[in-house]
Coordinates of C-alpha atoms in Angstrom, one line a residue:
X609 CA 16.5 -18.8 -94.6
X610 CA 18.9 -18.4 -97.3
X611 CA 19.2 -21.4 -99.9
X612 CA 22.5 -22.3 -100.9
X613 CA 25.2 -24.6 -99.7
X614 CA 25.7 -25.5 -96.3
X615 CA 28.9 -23.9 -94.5
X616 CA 29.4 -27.0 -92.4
X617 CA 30.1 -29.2 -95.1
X618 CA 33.6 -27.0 -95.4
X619 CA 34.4 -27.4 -92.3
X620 CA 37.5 -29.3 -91.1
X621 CA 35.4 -31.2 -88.9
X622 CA 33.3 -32.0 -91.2
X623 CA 36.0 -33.1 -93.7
X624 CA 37.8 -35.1 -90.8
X625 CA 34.7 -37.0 -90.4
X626 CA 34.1 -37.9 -94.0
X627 CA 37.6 -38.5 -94.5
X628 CA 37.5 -41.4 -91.4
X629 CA 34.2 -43.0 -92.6
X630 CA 35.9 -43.4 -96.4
X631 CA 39.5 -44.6 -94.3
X632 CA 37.1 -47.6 -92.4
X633 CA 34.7 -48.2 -95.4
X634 CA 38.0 -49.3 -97.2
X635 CA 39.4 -51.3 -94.3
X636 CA 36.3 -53.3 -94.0
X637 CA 36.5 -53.7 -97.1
X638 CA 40.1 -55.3 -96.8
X639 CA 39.3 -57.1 -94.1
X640 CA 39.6 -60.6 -95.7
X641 CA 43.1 -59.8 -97.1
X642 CA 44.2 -58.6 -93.4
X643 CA 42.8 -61.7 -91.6
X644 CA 44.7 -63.9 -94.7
X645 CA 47.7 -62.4 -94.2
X646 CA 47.3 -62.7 -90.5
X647 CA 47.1 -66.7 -91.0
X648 CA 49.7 -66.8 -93.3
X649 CA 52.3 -64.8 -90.6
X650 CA 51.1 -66.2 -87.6
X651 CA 52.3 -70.0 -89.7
X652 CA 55.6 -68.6 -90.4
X653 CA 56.3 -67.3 -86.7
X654 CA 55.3 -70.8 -85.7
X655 CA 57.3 -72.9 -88.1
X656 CA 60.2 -70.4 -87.0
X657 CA 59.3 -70.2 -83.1
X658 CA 59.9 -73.9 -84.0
X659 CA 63.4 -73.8 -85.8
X660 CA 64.6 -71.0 -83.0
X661 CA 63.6 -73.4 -80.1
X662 CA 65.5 -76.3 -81.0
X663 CA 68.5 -74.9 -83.1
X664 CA 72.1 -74.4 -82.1
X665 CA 72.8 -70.6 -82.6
X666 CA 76.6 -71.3 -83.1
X667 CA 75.6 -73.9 -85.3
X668 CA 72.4 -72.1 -87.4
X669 CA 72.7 -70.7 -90.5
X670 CA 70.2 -68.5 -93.1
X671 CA 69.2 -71.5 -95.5
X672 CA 68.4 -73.7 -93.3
X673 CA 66.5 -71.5 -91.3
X674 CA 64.6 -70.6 -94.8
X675 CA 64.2 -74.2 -95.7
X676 CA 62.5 -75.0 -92.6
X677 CA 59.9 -72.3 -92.1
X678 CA 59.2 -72.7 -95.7
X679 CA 58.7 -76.6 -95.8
X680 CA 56.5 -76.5 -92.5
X681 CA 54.6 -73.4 -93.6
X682 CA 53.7 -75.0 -96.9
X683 CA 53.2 -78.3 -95.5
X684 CA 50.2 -77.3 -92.7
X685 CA 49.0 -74.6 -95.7
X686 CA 48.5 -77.8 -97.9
X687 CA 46.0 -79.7 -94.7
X688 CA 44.4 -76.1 -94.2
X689 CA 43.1 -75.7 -98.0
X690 CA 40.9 -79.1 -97.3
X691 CA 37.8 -77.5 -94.9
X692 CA 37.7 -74.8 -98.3
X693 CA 37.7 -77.6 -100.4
X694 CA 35.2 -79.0 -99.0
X695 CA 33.2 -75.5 -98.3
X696 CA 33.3 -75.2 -102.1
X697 CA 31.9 -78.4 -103.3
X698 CA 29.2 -78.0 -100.5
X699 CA 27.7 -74.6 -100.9
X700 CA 29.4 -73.9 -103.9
X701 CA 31.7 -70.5 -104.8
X702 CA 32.8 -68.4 -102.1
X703 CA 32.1 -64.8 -103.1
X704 CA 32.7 -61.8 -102.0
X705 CA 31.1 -58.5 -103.8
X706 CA 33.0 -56.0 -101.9
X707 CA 37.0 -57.6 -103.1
X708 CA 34.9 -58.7 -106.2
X709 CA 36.9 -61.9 -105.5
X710 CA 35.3 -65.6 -106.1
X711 CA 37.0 -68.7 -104.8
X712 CA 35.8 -72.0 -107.0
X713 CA 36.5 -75.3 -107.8
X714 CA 38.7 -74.3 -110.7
X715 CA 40.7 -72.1 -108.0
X716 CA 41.0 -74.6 -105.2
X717 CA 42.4 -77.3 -107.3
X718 CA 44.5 -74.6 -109.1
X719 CA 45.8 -74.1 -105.3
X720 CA 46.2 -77.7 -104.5
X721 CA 48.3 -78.3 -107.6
X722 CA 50.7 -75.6 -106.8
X723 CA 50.9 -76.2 -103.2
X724 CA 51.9 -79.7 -103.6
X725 CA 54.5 -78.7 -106.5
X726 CA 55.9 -76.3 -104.0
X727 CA 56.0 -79.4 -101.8
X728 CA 58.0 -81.4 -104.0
X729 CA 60.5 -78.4 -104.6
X730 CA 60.8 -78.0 -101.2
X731 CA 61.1 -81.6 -100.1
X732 CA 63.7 -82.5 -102.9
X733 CA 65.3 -79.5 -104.0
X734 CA 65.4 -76.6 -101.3
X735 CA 66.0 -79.0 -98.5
X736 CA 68.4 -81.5 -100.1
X737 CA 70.7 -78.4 -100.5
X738 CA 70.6 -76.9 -97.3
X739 CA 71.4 -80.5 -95.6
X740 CA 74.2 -80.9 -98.0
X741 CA 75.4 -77.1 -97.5
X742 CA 75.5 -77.2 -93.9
X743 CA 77.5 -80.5 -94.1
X744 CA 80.2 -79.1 -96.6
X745 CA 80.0 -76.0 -94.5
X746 CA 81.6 -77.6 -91.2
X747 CA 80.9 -77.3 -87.9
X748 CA 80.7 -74.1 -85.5
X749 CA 84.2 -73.9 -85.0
X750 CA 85.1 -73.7 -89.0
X751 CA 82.0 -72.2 -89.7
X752 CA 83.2 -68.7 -90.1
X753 CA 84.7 -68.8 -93.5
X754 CA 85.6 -66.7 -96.3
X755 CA 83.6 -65.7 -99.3
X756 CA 85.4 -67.9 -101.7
X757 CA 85.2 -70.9 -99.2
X758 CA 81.5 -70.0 -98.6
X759 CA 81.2 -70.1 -102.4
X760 CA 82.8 -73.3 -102.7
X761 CA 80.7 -75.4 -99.9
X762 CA 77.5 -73.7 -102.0
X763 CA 78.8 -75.5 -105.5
X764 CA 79.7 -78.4 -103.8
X765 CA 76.1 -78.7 -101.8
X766 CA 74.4 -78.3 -105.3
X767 CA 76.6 -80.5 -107.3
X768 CA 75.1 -83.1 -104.3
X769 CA 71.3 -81.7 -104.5
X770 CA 71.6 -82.2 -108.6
X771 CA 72.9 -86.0 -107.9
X772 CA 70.4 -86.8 -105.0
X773 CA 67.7 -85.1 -107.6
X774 CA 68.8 -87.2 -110.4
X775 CA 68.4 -90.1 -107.9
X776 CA 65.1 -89.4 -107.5
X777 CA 63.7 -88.4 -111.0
X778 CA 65.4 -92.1 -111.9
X779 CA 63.4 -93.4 -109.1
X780 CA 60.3 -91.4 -110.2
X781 CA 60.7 -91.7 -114.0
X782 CA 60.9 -96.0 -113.4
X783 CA 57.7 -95.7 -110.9
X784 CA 55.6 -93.6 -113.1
X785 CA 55.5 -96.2 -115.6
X786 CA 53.4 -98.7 -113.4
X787 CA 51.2 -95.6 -112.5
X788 CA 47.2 -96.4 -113.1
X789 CA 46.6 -95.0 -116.5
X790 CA 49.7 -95.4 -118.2
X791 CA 48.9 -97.4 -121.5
X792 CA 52.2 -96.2 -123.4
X793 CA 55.2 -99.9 -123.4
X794 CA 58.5 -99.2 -123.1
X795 CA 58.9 -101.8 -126.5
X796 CA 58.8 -99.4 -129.3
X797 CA 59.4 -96.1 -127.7
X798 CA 62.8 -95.7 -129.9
X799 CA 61.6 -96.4 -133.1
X800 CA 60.6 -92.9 -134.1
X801 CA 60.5 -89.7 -132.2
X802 CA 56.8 -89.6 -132.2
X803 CA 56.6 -92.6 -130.4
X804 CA 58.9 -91.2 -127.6
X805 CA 57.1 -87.7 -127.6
X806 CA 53.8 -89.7 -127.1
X807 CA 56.2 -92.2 -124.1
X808 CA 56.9 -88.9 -122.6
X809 CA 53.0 -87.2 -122.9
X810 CA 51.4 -90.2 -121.3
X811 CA 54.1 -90.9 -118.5
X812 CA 53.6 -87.0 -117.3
X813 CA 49.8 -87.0 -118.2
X814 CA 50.2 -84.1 -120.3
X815 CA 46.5 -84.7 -121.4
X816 CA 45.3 -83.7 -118.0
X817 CA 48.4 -80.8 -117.1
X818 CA 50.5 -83.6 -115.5
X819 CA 47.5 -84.1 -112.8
X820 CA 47.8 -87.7 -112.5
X821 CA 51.9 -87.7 -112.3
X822 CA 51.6 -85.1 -109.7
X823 CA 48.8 -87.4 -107.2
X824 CA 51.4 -90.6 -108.1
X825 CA 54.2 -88.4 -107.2
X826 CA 52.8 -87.3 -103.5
X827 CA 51.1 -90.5 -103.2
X828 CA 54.8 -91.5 -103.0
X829 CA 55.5 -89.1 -100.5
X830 CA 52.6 -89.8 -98.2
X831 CA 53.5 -93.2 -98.2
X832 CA 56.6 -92.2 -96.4
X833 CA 54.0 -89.8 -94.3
X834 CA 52.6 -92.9 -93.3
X835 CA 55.3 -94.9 -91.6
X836 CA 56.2 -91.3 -89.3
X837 CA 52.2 -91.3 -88.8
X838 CA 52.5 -94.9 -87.3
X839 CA 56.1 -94.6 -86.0
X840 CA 55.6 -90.6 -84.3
X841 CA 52.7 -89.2 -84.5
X842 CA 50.9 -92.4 -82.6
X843 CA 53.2 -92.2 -79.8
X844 CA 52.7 -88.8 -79.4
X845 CA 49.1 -89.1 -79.2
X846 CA 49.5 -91.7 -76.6
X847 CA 52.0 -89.9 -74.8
X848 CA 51.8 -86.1 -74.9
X849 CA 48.0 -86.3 -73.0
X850 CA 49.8 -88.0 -70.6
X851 CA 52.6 -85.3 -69.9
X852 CA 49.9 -82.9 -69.6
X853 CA 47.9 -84.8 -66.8
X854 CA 51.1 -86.2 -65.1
X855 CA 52.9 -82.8 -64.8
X856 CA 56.3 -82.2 -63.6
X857 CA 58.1 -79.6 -61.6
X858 CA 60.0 -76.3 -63.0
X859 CA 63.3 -76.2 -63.8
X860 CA 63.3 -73.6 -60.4
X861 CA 61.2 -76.0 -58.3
X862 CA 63.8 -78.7 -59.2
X863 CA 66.7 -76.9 -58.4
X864 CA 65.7 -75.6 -55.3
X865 CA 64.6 -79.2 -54.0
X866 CA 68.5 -80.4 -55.5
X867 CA 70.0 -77.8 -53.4
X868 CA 68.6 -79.0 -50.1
X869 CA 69.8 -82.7 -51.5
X870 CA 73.3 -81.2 -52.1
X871 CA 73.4 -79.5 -48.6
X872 CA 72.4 -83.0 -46.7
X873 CA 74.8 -84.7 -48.8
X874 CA 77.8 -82.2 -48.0
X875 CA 76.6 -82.3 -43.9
X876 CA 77.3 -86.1 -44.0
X877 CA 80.5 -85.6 -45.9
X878 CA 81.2 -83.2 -42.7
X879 CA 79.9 -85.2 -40.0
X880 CA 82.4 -88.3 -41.4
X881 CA 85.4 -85.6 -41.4
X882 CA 84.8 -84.8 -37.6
X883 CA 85.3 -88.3 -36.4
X884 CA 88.7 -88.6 -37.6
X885 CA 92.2 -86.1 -37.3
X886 CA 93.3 -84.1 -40.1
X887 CA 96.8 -84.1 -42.0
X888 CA 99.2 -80.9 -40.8
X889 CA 97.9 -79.6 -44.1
X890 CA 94.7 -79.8 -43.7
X891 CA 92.8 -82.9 -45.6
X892 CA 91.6 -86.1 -44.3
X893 CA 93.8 -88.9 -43.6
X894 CA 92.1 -91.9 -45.4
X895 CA 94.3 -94.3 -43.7
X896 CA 93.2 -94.1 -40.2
X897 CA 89.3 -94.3 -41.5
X898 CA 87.2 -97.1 -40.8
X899 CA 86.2 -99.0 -44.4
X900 CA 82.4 -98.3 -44.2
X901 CA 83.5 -94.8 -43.7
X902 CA 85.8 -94.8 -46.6
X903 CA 83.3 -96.6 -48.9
X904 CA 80.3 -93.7 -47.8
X905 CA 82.4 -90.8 -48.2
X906 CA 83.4 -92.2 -51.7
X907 CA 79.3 -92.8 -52.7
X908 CA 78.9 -89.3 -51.1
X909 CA 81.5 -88.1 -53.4
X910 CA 79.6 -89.7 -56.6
X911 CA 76.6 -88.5 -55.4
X912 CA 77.3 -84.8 -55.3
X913 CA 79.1 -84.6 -57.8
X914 CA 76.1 -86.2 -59.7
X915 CA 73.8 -83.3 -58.4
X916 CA 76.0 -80.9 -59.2
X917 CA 76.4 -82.1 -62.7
X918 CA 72.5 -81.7 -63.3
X919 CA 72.4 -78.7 -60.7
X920 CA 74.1 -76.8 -64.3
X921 CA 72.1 -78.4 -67.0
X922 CA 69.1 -77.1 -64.3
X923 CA 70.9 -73.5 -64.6
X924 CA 70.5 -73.8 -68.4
X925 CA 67.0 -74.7 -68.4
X926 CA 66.4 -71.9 -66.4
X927 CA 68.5 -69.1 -69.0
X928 CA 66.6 -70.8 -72.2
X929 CA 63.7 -70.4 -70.0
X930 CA 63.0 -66.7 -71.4
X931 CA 62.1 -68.3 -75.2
X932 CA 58.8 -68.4 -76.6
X933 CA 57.6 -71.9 -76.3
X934 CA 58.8 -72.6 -72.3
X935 CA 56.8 -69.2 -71.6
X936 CA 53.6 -70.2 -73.0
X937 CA 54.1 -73.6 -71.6
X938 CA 54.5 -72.1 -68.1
X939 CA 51.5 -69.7 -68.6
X940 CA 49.5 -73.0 -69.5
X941 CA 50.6 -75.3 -66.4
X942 CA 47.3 -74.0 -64.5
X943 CA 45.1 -75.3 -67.4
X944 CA 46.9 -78.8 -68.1
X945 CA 44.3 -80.8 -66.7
X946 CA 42.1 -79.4 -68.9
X947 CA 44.2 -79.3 -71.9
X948 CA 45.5 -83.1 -71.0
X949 CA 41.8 -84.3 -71.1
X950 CA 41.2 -82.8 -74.5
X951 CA 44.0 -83.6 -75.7
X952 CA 43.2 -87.2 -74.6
X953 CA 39.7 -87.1 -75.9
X954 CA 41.2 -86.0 -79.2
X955 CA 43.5 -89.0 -79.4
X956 CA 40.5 -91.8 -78.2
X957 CA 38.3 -89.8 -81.5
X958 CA 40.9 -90.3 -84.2
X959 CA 41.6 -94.3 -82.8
X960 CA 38.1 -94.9 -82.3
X961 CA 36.9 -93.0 -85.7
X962 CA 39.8 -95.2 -87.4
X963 CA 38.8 -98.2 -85.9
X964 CA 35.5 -98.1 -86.9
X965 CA 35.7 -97.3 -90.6
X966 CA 38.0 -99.8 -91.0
X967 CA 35.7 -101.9 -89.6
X968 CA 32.6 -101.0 -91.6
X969 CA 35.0 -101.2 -94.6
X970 CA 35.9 -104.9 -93.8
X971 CA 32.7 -105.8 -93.0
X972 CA 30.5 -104.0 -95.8
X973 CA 32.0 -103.6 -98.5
X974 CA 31.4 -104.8 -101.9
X975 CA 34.1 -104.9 -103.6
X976 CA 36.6 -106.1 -101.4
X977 CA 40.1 -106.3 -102.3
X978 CA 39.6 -105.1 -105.5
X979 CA 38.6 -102.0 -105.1
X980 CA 40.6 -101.1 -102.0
X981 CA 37.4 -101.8 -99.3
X982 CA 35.5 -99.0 -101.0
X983 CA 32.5 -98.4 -99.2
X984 CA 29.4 -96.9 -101.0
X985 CA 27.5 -96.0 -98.0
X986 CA 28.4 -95.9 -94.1
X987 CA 26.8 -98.1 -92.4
X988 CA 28.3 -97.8 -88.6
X989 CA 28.3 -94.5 -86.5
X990 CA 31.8 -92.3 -87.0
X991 CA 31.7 -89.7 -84.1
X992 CA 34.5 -87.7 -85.8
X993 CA 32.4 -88.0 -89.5
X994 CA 29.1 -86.6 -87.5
X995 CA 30.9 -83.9 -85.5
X996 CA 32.4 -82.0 -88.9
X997 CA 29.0 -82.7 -91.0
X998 CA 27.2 -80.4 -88.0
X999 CA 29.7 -78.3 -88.4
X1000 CA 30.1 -77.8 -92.1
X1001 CA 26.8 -76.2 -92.1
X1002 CA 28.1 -73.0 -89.9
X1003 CA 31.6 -72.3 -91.9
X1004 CA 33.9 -71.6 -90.9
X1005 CA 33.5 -73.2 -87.8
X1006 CA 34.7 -76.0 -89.0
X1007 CA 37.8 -74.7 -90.4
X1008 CA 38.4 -73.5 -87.2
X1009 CA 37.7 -76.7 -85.7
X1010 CA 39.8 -78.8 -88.1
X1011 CA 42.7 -76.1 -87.8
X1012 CA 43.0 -76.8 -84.1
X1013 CA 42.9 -81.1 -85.2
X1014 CA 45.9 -80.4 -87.8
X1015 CA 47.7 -78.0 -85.3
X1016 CA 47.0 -80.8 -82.1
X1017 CA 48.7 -83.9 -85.1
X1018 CA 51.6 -81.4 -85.7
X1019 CA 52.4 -81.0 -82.1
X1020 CA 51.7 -84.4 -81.4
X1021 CA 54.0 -85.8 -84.1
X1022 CA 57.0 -83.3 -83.2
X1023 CA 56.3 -84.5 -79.4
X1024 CA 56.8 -87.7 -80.8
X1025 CA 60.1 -87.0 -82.6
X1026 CA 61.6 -85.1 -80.1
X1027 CA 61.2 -87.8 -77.7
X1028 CA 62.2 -91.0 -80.0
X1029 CA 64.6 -89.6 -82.2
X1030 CA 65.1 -89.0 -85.7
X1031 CA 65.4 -92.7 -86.2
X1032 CA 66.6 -94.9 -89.6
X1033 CA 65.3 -98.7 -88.7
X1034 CA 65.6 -98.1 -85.4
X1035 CA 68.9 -96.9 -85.6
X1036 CA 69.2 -93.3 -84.0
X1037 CA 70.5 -90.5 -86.4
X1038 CA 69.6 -87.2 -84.5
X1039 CA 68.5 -85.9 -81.1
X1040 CA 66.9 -83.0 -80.9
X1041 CA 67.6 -80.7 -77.6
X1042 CA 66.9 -77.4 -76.9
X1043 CA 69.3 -74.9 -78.5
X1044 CA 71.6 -77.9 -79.0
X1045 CA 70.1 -79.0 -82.5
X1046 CA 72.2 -79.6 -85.5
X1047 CA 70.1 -77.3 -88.1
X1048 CA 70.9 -80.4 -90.1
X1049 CA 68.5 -82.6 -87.9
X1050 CA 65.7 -79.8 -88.2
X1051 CA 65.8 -79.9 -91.9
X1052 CA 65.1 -83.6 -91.4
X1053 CA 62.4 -83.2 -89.1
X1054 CA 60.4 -80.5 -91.4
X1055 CA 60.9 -83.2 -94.1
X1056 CA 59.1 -86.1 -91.8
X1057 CA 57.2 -83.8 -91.1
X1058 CA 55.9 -82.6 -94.3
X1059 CA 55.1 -86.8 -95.2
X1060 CA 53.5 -86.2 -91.9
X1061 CA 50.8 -83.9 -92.8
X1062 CA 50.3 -85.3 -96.4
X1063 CA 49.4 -88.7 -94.7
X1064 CA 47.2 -86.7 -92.6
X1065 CA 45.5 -85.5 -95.8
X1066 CA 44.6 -89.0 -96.3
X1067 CA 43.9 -90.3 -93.1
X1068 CA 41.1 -87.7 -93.1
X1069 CA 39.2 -90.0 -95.7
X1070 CA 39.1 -92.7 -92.5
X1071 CA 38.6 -90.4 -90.2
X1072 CA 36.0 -88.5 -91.8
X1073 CA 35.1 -90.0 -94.7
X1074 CA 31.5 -88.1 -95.6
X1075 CA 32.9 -84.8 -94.2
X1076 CA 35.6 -85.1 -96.5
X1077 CA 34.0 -86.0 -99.3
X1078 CA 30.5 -84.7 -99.6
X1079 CA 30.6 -82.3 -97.0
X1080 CA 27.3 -80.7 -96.0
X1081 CA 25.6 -81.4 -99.0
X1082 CA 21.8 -83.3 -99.0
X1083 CA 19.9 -84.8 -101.4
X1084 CA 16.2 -85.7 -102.2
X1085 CA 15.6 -89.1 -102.5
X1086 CA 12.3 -90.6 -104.7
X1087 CA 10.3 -90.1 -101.7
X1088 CA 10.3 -87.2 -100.5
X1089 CA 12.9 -87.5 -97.9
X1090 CA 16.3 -85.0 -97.4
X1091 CA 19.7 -87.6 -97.0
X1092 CA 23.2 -86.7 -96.7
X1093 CA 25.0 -87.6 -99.9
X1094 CA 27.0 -90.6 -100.4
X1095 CA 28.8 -92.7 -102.9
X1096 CA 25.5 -94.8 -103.6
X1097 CA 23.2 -92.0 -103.3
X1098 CA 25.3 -90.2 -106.2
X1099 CA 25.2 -93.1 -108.4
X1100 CA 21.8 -93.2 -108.5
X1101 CA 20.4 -89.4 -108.3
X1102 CA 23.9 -87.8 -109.8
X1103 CA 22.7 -84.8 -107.7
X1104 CA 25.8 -84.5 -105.0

């Protein structure tokens, strides 16, 4: 046999082959990036699924729709980075040889800093001008304008944003200066300009890249997130489970059962007419009736013209009935006992995870007041707490876990809104309907909703206070025995 180079490897087939293997060995290789960039679309089609639902096509416009999917997007991105957080500080660096990519602590706080700056842009800047340019703008009927009015409503909407922004850096500016940590007075700040270089370092923690005026700043925010937590997200947690197990008919279902109401209605209309003679032109002469006759045909009259009333807003249900959301929702009636009884279950393991940290704080801590109930060590079972720490030992199960948590409080909290209101001390400001929402009221909600999520951020510290802060991390004590870390097992061994 001849010794030489083999004639296959010229073949196209050959070539084909060797050609595909080097195509998949470099999609594998980008795998990561395709599954991140999956994430990261499938929150912008929901955040505008979301804004398409509920917006008024005549009344929509691009900024607002911009400002919305951005400020939502951002918003659940900012609760997601938490489970890698928490991945990090567990296991340590997520590497991977083949991207030659490492993700560490330096990274993730990197990410949580700008996250939360894009938050603020968002929430005080990009929003705050597309309220105020959709309220220069007009309505529907004068929304179709000229460039130079267009122009116009666009200077007018910032000269608005850069008062409402001055507004708040007043309000910001006075706050920061009762922030923990600031040591700089107010007393001798003009003497020199030293002394109001050194005002200005220490009120924006310029030692520490403004880390400490950033936290004050969202801790601002979430305190907002708070009073929608209590005020919307509860009563969508209460509720929603409910609507689930209760059920109701289809918009079809109800209009065929209204039909057979309106055809009863209109043969008792008929079989009044009978009993008594027409006019030579043809309608009834009220006269000659009877008064109980007169007074039914008159309810009769009410009553169908009632039906007929929601008989169209039926009709309209049934022509929105081809978007996104009421398709899914249809596809998912089969299954809503069972997604009604875990949505239920979810709701009892936040309240009774709450519940019992508070109580253990109350009850064991040592510090009291003082220190905010800080609790070194838990000393009462937390079902939620117990559930993740299993689970952060198989990542990322639970990232996936805590995804569907974060995704089940957003739903729950726009549940909430849409059915209360977008509400000012219990005065109403907005309703949102299907395809009859002012774009103005969705920028609104993507606000509340953003102090939503934020107060979520921190509610996970209740809910989950070990997960959240230790994660699956263990220690040795002087025994001999393996512990989860803790606040007073890091004091002592400084090994978590």
């Amino acid at each position: 046999r001849p010794i030489g180079p083999d004639p296959r490897v010229d073949s196209p087939v050959f070539l084909s082959l060797a050609s595909a293997q080097l195509v998949g060995a470099k999609a594998m290789a980008m795998y990561p990036w395709f599954v991140l960039g999956g994430a990261m679309l499938g929150l912008l089609m929901l955040s505008y699924i979301i804004y398409h639902y509920f917006a008024d096509p005549r009344e929509s416009y691009c900024l607002a729709m911009l400002a919305v999917v951005l400020s939502l997007t951002v918003s659940i991105l900012c609760a997601m980075l938490i489970p890698v957080d928490i991945y990090v500080i567990s296991e340590g660096n997520i590497k991977s040889e083949t991207l030659h990519v490492t993700i560490s602590q330096e990274h993730v706080r990197s990410a949580y800093l700008t996250l939360f700056a894009l938050l603020l842009f968002l929430a005080f800047c990009l929003v705050p001008h597309a309220y105020f340019y959709g309220e220069e703008r007009g309505s529907g009927s004068t929304a179709d304008i000229d460039g130079k009015s267009d122009q116009k409503s666009c200077l007018s909407a910032l000269r608005s944003t850069v008062v409402f922004m001055a507004f708040i850096i007043f309000l910001l500016t006075v706050s920061l200066n009762f922030r923990p940590g600031h040591t700089e007075s107010l007393d001798k700040v003009w003497e020199s300009q030293e002394n109001v270089s050194r005002w200005v370092g220490d009120l924006l923690d310029a030692e520490h890249s403004g880390l400490n005026a950033i936290s004050f700043s969202i801790a601002c925010l979430t305190f907002l997130g708070v009073a929608g937590w209590v005020f919307y997200t509860a009563y969508g947690m209460a509720a929603m489970p409910f609507a689930w197990l209760r059920g109701k008919q289809s918009a079809t279902e109800q209009r065929q059962d209204l039909e057979q109401n309106i055809a009863s209605i209109r043969e008792k209309y008929r079989q009044i007419q009978v009993r008594y003679p027409s006019r030579e032109d043809g309608t009834l002469d009220l006269s000659r009736m009877k008064a109980a006759d007169r007074k039914e045909l008159n309810r009769l009259q009410r009553e169908h013209k009632s039906l007929m009333q929601y008989n169209y807003r039926l009709q309209e249900i049934e022509q929105k009935a081809g978007l996104v959301i009421p398709r899914v929702l249809h596809v998912l009636v089969p299954f809503r006992w069972a997604i009604g009884v875990g949505m239920m279950s979810m709701s009892l393991l936040v309240v009774v995870s709450l519940l019992l940290t508070l109580v253990d704080r109350l009850v064991h801590s040592d510090c009291g007041w003082s220190c905010g109930y800080t609790l070194k060590e838990r000393r009462i079972f937390n079902p939620a707490d117990e559930i993740f720490l299993h689970l952060s030992h198989i990542f990322p199960v639970d990232f996936m876990i805590l995804g569907v948590f974060v995704l089940y409080i957003f739903t729950a909290s726009v549940f909430g809104i849409v059915s209360l209101g977008i509400r000012i001390l219990c005065f109403s400001m907005y309703a949102l309907r299907t395809r009859k929402s002012m774009p103005q009221a969705l920028l609104v909600l993507c606000n509340v909703m953003s102090y939503i999520l934020l107060a979520l951020c921190m509610a996970l510290l209740t809910i989950a206070p070990n997960y959240t802060a230790f994660g699956s991390q263990t220690v040795t004590s002087s025994d001999g025995t393996l512990g989860r870390c803790s606040m007073e097992r890091r004091d002592f061994m400084r090994s978590c």
